[in-house]
Short mmCIF file of C-alpha atoms and ligand atoms in Angstrom, two decimals:
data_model
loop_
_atom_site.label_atom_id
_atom_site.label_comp_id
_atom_site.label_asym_id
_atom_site.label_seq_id
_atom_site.Cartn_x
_atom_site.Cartn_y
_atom_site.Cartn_z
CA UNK A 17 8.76 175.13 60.34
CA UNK A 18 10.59 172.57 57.94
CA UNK A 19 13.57 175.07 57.32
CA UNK A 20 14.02 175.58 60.79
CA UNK A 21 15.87 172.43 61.55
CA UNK A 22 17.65 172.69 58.09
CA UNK A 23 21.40 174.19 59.87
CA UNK A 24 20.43 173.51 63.36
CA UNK A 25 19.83 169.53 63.82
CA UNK A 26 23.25 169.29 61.28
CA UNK A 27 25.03 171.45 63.20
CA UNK A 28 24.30 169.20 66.60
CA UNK A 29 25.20 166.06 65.00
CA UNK A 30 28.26 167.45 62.98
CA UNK A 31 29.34 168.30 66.15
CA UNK A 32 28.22 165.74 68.53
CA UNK A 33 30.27 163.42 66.29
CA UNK A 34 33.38 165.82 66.80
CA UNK A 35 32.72 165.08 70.48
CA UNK A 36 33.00 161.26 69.93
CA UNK A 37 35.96 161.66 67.85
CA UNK A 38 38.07 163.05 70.54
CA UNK A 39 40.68 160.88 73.17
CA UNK A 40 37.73 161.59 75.71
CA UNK A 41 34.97 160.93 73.31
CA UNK A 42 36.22 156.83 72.96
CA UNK A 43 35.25 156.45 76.81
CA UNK A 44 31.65 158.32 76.03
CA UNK A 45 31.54 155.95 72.83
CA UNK A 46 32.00 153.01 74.62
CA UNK A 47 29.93 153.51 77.27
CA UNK A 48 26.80 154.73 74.92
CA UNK A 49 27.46 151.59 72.96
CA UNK A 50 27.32 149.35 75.80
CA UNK A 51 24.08 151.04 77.27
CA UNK A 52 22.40 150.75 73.86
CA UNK A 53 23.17 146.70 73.99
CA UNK A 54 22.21 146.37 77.41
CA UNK A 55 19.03 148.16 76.15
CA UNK A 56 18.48 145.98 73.22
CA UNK A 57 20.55 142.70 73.48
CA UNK A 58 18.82 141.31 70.92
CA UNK A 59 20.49 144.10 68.66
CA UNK A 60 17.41 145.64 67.03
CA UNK A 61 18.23 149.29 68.10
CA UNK A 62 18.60 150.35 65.25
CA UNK A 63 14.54 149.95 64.46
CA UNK A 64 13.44 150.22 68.16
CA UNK A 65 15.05 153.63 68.51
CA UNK A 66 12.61 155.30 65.88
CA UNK A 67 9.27 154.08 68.59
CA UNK A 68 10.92 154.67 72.15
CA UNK A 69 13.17 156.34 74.29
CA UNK A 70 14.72 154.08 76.78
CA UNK A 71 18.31 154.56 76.42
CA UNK A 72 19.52 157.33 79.46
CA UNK A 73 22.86 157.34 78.45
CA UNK A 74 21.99 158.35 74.93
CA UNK A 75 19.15 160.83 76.00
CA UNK A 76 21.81 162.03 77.97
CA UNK A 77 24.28 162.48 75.56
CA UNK A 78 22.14 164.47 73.15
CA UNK A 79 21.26 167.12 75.65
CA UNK A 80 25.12 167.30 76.78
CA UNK A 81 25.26 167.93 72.51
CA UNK A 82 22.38 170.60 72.90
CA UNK A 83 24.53 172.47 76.09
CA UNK A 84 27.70 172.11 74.91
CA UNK A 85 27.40 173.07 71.13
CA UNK A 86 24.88 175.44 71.70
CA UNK A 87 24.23 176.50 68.02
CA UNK A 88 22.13 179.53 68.30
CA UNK A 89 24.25 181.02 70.80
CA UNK A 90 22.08 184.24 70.70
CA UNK A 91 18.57 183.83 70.71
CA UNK A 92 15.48 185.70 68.34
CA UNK A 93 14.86 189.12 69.04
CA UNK A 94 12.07 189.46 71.97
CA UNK A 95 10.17 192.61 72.60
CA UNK A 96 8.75 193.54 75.90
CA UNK A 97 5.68 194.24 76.39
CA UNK A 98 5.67 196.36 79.78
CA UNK A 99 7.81 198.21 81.87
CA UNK A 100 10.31 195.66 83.68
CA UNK A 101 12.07 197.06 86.53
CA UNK A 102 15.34 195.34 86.99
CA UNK A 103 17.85 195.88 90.13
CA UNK A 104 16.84 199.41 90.91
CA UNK A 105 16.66 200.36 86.74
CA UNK A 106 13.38 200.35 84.53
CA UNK A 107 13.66 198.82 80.74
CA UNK A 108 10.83 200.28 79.12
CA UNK A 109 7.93 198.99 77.22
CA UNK A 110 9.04 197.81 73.35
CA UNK A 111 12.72 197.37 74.16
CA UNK A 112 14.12 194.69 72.15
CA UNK A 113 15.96 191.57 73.93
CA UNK A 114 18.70 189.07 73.07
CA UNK A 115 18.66 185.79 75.24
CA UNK A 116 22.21 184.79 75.67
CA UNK A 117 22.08 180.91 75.39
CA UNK A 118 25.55 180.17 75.07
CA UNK A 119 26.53 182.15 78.28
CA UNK A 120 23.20 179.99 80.65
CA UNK A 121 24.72 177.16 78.93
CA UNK A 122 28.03 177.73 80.51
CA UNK A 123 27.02 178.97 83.42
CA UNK A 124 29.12 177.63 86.31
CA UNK A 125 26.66 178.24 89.03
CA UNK A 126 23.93 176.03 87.38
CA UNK A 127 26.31 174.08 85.82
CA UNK A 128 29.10 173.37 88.05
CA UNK A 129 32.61 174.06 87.55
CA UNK A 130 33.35 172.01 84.48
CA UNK A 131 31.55 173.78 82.22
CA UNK A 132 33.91 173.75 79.62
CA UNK A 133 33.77 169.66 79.60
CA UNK A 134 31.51 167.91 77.47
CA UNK A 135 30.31 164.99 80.12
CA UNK A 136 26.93 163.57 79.12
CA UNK A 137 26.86 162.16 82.84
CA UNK A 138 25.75 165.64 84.48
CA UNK A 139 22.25 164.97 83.17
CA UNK A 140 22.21 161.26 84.65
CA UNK A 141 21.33 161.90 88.22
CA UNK A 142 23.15 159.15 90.16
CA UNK A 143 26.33 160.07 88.21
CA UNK A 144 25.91 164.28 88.69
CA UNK A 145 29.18 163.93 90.68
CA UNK A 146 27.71 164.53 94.01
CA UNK A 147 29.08 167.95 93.96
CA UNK A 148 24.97 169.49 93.89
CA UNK A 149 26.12 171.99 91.30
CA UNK A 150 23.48 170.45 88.91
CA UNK A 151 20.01 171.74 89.92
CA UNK A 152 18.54 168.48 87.59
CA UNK A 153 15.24 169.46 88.92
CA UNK A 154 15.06 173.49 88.38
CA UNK A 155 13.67 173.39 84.85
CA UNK A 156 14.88 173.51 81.39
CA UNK A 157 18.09 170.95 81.10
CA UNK A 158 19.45 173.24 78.64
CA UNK A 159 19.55 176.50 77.07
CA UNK A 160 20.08 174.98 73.50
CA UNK A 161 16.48 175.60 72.44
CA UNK A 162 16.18 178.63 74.20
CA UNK A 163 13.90 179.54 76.92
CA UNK A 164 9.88 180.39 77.56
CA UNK A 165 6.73 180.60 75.58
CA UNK A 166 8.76 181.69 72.62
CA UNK A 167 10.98 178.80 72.85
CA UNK A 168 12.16 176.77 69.93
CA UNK A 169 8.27 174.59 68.65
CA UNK A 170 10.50 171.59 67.21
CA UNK A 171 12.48 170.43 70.05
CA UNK A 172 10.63 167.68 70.58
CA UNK A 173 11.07 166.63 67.41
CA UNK A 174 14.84 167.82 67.01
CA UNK A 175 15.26 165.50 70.51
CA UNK A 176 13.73 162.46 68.54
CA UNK A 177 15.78 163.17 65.61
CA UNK A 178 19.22 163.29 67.11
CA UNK A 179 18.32 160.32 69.52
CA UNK A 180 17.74 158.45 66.47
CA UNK A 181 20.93 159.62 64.62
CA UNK A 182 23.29 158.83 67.23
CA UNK A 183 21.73 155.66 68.47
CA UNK A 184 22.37 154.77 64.57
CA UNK A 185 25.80 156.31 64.49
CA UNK A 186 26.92 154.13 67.73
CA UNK A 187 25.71 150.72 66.87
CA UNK A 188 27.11 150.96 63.21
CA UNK A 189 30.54 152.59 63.99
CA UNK A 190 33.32 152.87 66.05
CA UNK A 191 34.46 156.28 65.26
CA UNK A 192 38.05 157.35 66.01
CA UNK A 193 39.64 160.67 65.47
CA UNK A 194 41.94 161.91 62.07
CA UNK A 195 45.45 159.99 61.45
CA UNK A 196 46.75 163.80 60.87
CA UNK A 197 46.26 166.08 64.41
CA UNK A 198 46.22 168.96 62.17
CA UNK A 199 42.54 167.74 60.92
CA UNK A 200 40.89 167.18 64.28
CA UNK A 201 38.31 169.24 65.59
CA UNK A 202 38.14 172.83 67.43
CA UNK A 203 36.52 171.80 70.52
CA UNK A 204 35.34 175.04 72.01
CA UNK A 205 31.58 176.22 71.06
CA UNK A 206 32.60 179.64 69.93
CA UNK A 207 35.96 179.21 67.80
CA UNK A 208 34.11 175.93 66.17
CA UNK A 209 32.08 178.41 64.72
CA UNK A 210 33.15 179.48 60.97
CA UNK A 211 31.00 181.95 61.00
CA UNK A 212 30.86 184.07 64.13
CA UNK A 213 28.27 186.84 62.86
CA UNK A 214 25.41 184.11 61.53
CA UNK A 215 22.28 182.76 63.53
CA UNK A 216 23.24 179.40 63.45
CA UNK A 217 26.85 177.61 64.04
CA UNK A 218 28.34 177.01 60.65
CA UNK A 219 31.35 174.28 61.83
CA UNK A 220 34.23 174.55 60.72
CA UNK A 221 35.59 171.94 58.60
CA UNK A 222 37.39 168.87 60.54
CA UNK A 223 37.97 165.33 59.69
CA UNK A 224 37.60 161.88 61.57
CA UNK A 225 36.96 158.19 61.14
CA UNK A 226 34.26 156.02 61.06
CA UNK A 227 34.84 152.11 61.11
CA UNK A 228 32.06 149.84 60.65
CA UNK A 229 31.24 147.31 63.53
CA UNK A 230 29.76 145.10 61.14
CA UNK A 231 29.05 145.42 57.61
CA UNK A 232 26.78 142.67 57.31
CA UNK A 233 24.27 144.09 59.44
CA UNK A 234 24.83 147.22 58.53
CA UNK A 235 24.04 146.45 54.85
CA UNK A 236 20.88 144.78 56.26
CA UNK A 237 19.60 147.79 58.37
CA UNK A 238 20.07 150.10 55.45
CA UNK A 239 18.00 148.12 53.08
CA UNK A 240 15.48 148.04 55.61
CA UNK A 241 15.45 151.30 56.36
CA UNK A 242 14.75 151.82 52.91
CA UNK A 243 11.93 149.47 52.35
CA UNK A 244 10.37 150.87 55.63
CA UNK A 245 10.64 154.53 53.28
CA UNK A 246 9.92 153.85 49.90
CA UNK A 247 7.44 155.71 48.20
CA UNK A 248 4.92 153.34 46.23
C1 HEM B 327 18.70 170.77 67.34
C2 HEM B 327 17.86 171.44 66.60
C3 HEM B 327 17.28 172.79 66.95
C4 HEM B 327 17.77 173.77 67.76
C5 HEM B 327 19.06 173.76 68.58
C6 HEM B 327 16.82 174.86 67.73
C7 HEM B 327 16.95 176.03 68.44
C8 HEM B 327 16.03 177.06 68.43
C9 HEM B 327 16.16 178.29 69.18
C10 HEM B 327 17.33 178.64 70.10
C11 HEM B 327 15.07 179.05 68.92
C12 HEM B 327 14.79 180.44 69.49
C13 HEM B 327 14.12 180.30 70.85
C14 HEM B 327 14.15 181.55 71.68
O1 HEM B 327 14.43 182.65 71.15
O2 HEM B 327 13.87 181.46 72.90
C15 HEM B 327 14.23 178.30 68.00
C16 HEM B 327 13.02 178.74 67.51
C17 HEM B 327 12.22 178.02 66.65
N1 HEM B 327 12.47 176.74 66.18
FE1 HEM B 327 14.08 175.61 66.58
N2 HEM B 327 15.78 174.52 66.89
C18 HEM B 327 16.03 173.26 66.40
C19 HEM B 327 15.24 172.54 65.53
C20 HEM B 327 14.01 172.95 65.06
C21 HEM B 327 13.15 172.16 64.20
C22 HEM B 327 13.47 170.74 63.71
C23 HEM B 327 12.04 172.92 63.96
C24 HEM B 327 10.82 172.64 63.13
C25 HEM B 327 10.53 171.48 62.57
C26 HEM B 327 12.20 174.18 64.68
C27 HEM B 327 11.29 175.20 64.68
C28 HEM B 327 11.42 176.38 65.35
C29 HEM B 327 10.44 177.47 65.30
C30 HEM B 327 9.13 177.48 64.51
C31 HEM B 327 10.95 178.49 66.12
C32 HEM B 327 10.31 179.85 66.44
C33 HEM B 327 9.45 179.70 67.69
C34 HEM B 327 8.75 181.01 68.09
O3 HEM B 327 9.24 182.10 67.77
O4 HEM B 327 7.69 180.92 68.74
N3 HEM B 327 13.41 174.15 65.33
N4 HEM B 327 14.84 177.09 67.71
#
């Protein structure tokens, strides 16, 4: 259980910042930082976030991160249990299965056509783009924690830990991508990967920037963050 989310939660936000780091990623940025003051005006999101949920944009955002940098992109080994007959063909009892997640996560016809853009908006319902290519109410949002009975058992608290993270991430900085273009992310799910044959994405090494909104507060929110985790 705890070494589950050891490569998998770090390999969401690694890359979820990539995402934010990009020309496209400023808009995303902006508009998750104004939906988290809207939210909290008073500015105490950054000790809200760990109680509730009530930011859609961000909620959002984190399962466009789950679809889009789908990090087990082939799922644990299942093995049936009975004959399945399958478009005219039987797969026998004890064959062993791979889930695909990375292909249902690109999937155009649940998806829509623009698959291969990272748009937190396609799981906000009055922005899906009208185009009914989103099926928002046909089930699982994503494919990120895989699917079923078997599914992945920390999700829930995977969700609460990158809501967290980013909410975090976004009020503290403005983040901005590398001064050299050479450093800047791979932005596909696959080639991002530096390790194609392992479980779990292993990024590949990329650089950005991160500039504080306000170091004052920050400083403050940190200390408190610590006092709120000291041991006695
Ligand atoms: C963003 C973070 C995470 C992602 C993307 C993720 C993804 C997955 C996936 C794809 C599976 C396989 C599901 C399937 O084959 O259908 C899985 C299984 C599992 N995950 Fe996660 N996981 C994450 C975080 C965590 C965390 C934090 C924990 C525990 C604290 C955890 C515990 C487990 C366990 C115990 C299983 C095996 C479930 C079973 O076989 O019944 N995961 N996870």
């Amino acid at each position: 259980m705890v070494s589950a989310g050891l490569d998998t939660v770090p390999g969401n936000l690694v890359m979820g910042l990539a995402s934010l780091s990009t020309p496209e990623g400023q808009r995303i940025q902006q508009k998750a930082y104004e939906a988290i003051q809207s939210t909290y005006p008073s500015g105490d999101a950054w000790h809200r976030c760990l109680d509730e949920e009530r930011i859609p944009y961000i909620t959002a955002f984190v399962k466009e991160v789950l679809r889009y940098w789908t990090v087990i992109p082939i799922c644990l080994p299942r093995v049936s249990v009975k004959d399945i007959e399958w478009q005219g063909a039987v797969i026998p009892k004890g064959t062993t299965f791979y889930m695909n997640a990375y292909a249902a996560d690109y999937d155009r016809s649940y998806f829509g056509d623009d698959v291969y853009t990272f748009r937190p908006e396609r799981y906000l319902k009055v922005e899906d783009g009208g185009d009914g290519a989103f099926k928002e109410e046909a089930g699982t949002p994503h494919y990120g924690y895989g699917a079923g009975s078997r599914m992945c058992a920390g999700s829930h608290l995977a969700n609460r830990e990158l809501f967290v993270a980013f909410v975090r991430l976004i009020v503290a900085f403005e983040m901005v991508g590398p001064e050299n273009a050479a450093d800047k992310p791979v932005m596909d799910c696959l080639d991002a990967n530096a390790i194609p044959t392992s479980l779990t994405m292993e990024p590949k090494s990329f650089k950005m920037g991160f500039k504080v909104r306000d170091q004052e507060k920050l400083e403050k929110w940190i200390a408190e963050s610590e006092e709120n985790t000291k041991h006695p």
